Short mmCIF file of C-alpha atoms and ligand atoms in Angstrom, two decimals:
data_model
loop_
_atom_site.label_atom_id
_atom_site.label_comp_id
_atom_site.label_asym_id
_atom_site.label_seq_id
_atom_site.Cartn_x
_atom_site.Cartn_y
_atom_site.Cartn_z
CA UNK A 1 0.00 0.00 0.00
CA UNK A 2 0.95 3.17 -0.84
CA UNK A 3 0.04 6.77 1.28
CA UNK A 4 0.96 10.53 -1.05
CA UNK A 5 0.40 13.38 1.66
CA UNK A 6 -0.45 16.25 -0.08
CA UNK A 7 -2.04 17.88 3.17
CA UNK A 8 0.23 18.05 6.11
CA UNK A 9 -0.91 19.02 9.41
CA UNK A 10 0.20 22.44 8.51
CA UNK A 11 -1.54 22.99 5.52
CA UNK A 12 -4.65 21.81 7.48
CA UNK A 13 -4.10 24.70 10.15
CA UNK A 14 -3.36 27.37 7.83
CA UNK A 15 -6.64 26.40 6.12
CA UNK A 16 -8.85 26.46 8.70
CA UNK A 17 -7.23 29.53 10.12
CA UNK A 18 -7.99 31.54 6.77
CA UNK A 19 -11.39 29.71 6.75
CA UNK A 20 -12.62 31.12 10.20
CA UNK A 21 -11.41 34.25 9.86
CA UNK A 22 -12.82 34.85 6.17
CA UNK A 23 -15.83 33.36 7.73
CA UNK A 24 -16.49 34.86 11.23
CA UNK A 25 -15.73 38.62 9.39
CA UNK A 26 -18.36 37.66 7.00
CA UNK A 27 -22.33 39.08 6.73
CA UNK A 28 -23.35 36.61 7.44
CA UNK A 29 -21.21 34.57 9.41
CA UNK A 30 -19.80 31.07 7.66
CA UNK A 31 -17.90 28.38 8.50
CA UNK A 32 -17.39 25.65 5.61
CA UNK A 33 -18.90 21.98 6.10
CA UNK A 34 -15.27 20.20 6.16
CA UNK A 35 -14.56 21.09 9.37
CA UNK A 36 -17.24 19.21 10.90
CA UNK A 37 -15.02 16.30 10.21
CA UNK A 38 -12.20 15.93 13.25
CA UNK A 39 -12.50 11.94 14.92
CA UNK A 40 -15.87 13.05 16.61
CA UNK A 41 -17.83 14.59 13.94
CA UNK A 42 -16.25 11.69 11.67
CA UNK A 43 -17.62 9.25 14.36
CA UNK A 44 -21.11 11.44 14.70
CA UNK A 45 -21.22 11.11 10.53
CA UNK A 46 -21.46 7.74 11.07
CA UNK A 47 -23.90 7.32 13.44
CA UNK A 48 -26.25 10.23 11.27
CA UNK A 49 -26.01 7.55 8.31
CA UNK A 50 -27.86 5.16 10.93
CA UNK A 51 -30.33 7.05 11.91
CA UNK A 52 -33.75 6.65 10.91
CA UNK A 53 -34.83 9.62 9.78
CA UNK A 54 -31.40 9.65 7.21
CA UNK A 55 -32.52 7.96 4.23
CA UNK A 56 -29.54 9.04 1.96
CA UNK A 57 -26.53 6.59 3.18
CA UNK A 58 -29.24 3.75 3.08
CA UNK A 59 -30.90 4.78 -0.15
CA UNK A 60 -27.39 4.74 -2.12
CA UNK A 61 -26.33 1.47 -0.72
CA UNK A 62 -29.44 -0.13 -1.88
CA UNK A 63 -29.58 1.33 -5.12
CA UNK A 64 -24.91 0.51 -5.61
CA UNK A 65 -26.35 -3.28 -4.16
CA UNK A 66 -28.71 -3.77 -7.06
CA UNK A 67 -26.11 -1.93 -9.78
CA UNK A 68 -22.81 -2.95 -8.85
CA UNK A 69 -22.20 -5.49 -11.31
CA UNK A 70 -23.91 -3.64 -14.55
CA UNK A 71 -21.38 -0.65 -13.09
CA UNK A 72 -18.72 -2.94 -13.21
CA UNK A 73 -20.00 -4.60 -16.82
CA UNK A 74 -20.33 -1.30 -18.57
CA UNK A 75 -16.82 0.62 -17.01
CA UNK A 76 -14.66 -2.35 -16.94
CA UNK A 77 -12.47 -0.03 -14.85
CA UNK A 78 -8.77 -0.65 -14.27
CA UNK A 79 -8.38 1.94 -11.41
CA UNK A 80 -11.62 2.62 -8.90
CA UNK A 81 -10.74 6.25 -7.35
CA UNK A 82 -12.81 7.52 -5.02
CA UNK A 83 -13.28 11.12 -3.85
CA UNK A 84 -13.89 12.08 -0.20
CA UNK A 85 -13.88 8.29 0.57
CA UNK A 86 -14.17 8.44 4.16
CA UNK A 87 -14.63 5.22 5.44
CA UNK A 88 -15.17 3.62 1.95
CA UNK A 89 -18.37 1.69 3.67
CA UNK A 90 -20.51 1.60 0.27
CA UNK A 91 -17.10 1.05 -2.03
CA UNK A 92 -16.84 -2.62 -1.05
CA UNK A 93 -19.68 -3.13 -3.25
CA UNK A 94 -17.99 -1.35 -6.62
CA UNK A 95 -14.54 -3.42 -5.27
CA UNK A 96 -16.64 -6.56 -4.89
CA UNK A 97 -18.03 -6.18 -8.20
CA UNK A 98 -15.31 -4.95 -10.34
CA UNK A 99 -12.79 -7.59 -8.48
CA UNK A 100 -15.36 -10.16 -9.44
CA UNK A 101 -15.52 -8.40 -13.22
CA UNK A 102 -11.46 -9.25 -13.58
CA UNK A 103 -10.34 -5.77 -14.82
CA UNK A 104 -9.55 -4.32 -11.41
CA UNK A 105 -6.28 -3.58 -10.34
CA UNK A 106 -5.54 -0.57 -8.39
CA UNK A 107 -7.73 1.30 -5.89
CA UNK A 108 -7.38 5.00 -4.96
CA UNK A 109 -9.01 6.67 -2.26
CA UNK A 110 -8.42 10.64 -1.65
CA UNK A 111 -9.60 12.08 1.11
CA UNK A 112 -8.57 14.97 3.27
CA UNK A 113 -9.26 12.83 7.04
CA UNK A 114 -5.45 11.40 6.99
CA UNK A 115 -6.21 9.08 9.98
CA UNK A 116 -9.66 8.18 8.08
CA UNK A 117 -7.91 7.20 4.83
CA UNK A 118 -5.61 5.24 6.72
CA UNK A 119 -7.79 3.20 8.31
CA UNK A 120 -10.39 2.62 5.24
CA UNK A 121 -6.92 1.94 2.91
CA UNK A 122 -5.01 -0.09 5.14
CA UNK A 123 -8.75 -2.32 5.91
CA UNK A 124 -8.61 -2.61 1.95
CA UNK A 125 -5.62 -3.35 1.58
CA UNK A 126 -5.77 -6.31 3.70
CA UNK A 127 -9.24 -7.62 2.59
CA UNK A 128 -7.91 -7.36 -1.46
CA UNK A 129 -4.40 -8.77 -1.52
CA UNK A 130 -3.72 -8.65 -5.36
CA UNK A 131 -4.95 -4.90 -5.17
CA UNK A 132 -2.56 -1.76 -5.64
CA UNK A 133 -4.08 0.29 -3.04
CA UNK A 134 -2.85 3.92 -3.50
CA UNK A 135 -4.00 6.40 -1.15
CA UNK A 136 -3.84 10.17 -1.43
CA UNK A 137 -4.26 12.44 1.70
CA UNK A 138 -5.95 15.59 -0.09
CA UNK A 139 -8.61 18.04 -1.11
CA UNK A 140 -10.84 16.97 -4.04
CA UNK A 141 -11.35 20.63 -4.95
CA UNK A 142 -7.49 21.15 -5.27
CA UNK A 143 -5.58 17.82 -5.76
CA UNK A 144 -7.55 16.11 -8.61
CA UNK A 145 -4.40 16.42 -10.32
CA UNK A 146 -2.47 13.97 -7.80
CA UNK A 147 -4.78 10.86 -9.60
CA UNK A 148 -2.51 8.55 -10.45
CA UNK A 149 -2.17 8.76 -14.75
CA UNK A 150 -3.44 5.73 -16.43
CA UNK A 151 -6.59 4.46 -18.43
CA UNK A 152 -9.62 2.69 -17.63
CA UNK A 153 -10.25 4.50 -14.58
CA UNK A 154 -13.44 5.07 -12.58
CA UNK A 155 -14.02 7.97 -10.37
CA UNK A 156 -16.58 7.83 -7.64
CA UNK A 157 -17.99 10.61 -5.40
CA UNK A 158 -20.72 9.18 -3.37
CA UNK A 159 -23.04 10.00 -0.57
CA UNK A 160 -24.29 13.02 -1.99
CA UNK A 161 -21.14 15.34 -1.37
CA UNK A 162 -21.34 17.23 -3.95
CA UNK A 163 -24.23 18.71 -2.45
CA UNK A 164 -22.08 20.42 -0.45
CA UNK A 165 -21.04 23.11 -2.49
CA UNK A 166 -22.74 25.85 -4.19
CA UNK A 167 -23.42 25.67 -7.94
CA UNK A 168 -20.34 27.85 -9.50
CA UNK A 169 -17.82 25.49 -7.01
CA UNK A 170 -19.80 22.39 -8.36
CA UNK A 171 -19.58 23.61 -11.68
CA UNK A 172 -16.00 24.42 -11.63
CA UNK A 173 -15.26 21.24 -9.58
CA UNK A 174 -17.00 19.30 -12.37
CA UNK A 175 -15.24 20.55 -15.05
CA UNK A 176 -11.12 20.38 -13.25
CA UNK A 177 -12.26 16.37 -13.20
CA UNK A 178 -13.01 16.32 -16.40
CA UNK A 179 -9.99 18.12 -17.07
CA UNK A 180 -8.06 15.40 -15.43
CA UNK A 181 -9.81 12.05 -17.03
CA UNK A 182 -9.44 10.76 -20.65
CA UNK A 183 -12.02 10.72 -22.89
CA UNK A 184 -14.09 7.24 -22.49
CA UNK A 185 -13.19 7.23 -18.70
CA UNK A 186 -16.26 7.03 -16.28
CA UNK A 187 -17.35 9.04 -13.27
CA UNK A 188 -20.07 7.95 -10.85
CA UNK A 189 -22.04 10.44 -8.97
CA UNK A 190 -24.44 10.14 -6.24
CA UNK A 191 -26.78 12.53 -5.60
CA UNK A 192 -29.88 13.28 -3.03
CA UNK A 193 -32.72 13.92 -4.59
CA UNK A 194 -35.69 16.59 -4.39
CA UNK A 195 -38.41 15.57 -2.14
CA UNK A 196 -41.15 16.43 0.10
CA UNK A 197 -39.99 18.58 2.72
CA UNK A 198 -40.93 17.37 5.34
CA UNK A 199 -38.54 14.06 4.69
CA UNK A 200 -35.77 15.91 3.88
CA UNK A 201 -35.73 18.48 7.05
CA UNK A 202 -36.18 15.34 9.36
CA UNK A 203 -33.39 13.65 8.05
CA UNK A 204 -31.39 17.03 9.32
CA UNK A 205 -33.17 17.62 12.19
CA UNK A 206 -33.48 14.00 13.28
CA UNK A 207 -34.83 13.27 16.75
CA UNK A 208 -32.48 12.05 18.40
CA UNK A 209 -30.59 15.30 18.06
CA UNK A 210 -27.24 13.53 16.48
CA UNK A 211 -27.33 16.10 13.31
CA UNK A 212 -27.02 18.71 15.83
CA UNK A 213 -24.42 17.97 18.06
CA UNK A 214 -22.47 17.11 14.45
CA UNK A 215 -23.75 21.06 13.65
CA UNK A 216 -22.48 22.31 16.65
CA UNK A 217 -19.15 20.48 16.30
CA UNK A 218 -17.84 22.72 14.40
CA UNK A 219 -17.60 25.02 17.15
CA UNK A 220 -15.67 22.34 19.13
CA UNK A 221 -13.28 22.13 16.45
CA UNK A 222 -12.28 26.13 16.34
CA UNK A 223 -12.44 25.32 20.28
CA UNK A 224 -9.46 23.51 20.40
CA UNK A 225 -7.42 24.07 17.34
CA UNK A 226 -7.69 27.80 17.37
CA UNK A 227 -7.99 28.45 21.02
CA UNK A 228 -11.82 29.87 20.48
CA UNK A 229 -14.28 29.86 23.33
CA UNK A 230 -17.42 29.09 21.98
CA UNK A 231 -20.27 28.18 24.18
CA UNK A 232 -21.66 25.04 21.47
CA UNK A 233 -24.76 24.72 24.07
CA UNK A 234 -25.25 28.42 23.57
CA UNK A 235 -26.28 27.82 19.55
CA UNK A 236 -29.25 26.34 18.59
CA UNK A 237 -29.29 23.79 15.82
CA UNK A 238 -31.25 25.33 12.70
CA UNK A 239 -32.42 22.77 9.47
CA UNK A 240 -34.26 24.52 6.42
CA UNK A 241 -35.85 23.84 3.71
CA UNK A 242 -34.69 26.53 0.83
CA UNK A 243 -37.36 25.49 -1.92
CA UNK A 244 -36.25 28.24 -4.45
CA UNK A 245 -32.63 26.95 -4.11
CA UNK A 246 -33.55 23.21 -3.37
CA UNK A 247 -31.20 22.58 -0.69
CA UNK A 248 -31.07 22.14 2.77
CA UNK A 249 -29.27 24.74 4.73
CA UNK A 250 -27.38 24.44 8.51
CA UNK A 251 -27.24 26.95 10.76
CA UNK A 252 -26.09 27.31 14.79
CA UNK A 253 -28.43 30.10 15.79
CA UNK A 254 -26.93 31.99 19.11
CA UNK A 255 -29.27 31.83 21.83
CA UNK A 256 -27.83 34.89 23.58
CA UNK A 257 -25.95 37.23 22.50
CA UNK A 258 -22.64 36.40 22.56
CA UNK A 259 -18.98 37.45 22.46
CA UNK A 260 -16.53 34.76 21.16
CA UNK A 261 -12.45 35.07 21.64
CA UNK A 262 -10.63 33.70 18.84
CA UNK A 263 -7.33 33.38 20.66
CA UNK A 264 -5.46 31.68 18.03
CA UNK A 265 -6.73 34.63 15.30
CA UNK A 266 -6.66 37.21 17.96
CA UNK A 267 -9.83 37.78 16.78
CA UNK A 268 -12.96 39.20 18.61
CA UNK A 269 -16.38 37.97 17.23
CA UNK A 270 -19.75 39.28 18.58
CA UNK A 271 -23.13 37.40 18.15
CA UNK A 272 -26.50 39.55 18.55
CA UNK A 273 -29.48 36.87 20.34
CA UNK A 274 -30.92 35.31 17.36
CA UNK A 275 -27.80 36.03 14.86
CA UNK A 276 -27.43 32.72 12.53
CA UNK A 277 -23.80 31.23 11.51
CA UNK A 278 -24.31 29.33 8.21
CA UNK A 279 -22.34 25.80 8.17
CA UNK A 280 -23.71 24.02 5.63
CA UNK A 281 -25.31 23.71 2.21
CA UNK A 282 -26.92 20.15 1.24
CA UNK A 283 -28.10 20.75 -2.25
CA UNK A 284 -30.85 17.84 -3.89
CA UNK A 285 -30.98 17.43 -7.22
CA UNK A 286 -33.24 16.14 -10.10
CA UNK A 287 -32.25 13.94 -13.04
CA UNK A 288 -32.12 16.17 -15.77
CA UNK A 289 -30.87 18.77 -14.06
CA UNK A 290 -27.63 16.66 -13.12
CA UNK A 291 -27.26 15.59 -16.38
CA UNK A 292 -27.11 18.75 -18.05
CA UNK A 293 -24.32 20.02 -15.64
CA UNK A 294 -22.46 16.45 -16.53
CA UNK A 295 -23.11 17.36 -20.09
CA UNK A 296 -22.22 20.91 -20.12
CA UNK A 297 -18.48 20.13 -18.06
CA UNK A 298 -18.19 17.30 -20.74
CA UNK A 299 -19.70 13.98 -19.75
CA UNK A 300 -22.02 12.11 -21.42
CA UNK A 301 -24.51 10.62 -18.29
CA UNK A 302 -24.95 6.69 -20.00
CA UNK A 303 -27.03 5.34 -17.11
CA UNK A 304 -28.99 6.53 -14.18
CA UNK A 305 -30.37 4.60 -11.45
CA UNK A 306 -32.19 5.08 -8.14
CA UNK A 307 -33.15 3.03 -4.76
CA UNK A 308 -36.82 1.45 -5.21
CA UNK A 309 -38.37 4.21 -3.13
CA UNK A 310 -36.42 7.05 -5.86
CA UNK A 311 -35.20 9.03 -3.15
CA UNK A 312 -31.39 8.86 -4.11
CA UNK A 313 -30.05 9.05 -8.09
CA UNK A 314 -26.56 7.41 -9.14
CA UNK A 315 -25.63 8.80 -12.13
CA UNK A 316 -22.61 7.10 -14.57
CA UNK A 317 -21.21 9.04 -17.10
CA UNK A 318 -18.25 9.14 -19.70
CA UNK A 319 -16.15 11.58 -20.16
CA UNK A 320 -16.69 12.50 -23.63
C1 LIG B 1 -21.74 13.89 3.86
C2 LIG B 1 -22.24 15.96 2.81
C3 LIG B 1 -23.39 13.99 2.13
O1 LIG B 1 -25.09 16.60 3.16
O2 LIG B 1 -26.20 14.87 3.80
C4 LIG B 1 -25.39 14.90 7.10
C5 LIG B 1 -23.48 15.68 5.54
N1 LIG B 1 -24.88 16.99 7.14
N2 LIG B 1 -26.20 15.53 7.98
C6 LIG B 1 -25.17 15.51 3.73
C7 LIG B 1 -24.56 15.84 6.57
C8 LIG B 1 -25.88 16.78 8.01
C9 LIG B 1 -23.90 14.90 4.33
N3 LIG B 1 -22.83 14.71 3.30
#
């Protein structure tokens, strides 16, 4: 097994240094969704996907379950890379399948959670002894071009991540991988789908209240790496609907008002009673819609499937 670090420690501190501060300055306040992710909101992620109000994680598996092998028919992929591969849970299937396919030979996970990729790679690596497991410690929106070269690769980005960012970043995110992929290589996205709101603000709101302790994580995390002293129990959880946008939207509302010390910023940041820090974006799509951005970064979407209930789309597409 092999482990490229193209995000050291350092690099992860500078970032979320120039993220807060660019953030907490802002009107409105932001913070960006990948710093949810230290070992607890990794290990609250998990749980989320188990809950019962969070169809997505489910809905993908089922609909991967059913599709693996035609995936694995129609790609014949050499190479399997997956984006943001976290604890490459729903992978084993596409492994499984394309393993059981004969093309497979390498596997590439890239994700920015070093200790994460570690574990998931090194768990791979052991469970597929004639793979070439090649793990790359980065940032999908700036290392695409650390893919190892070759043909006959796959790229997956699963789970509905790319709901996370806003449509220019999606846009321009779609069109650097295409930049990076051959024409005639594939690309698998899954994506949450557009549904009655009710579902989809339950399955961020859930009762249990595991979505927002994840939420107010995020304040933990500028807690101890930048010597902040938030108050997390001090911000209320916030899940809405935005129907004009169709996406979900986080917020930590401050239930007082508030002043925060950003020691390791030296940075002063007031909150007024009722003031709302946006922390994530969790956009659902529809199918043609998806296609058409595939089409217009320069994919051709072949196939499109869903989970019986049509709640989650997995789109495969060629890069044309
Ligand atoms: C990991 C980005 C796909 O947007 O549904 C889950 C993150 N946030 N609950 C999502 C998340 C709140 C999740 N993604």
């Amino acid at each position: 097994m092999r482990l490229d670090i193209h995000l050291t420690e350092a690099d992860l501190a500078r970032a979320l240094r120039d993220d807060a501060r660019a953030g907490l300055t802002a009107t409105p306040k932001t913070l960006p969704p990948k710093w949810f992710y230290d070992a607890y909101g990794s290990e609250l992620f998990e749980r989320i996907t188990e809950l019962p109000e969070y169809y997505p994680t489910r809905a993908e598996r089922a609909a991967l379950t059913t599709h693996a092998a035609e995936i694995a028919e129609t790609t014949g992929a050499k190479s399997l890379v997956e984006l943001g591969s976290g604890s490459s849970d729903k992978t084993r299937l596409l492994l499984d399948a394309l393993h059981r396919h004969g093309t497979l030979a390498r596997f590439v996970p890239l994700d920015v959670s070093e200790p994460a990729l570690r574990a998931a790679a090194t768990a791979i690596d052991a469970d597929y002894p004639d793979l070439d497991v090649h793990a790359i410690a980065g940032d999908f929106t700036r290392h695409l071009d650390e893919i190892p070269a070759g043909d006959g690769r796959l790229v997956v980005f699963l789970g509905g991540t790319i709901g996370n960012f806003e449509p220019a970043e999606r846009a321009r995110f779609l069109h650097d991988l295409r930049a990076v992929l051959h024409p005639g290589e594939w690309f698998l996205l899954g994506t949450d789908l557009v549904k009655d709101e009710a579902t989809l603000v339950a399955a961020y709101d859930d009762s249990a209240g595991v979505t927002a302790e994840f939420n107010r994580n995020v304040l933990r995390v500028l807690n101890r790496q930048l010597g902040a002293d938030f108050d997390p129990e001090s911000f209320a959880h916030v899940a809405l609907w935005d129907a004009k946008e169709e996406w979900i939207e986080m917020r930590l509302r401050a239930l007082r008002p508030m002043r925060v010390r950003v020691t390791g910023l030296d940075l002063d940041v007031s909150f007024a009673e009722g003031e709302e820090l946006y922390t994530e974006i969790s956009a659902k799509f529809r199918r043609d819609g998806i296609a058409a951005e595939l089409t217009t970064a320069g994919f051709e979407p072949a196939r499109w499937w869903t989970d019986p209930a049509g709640r989650f789309g997995v789109t495969l597409a060629q890069a044309s």
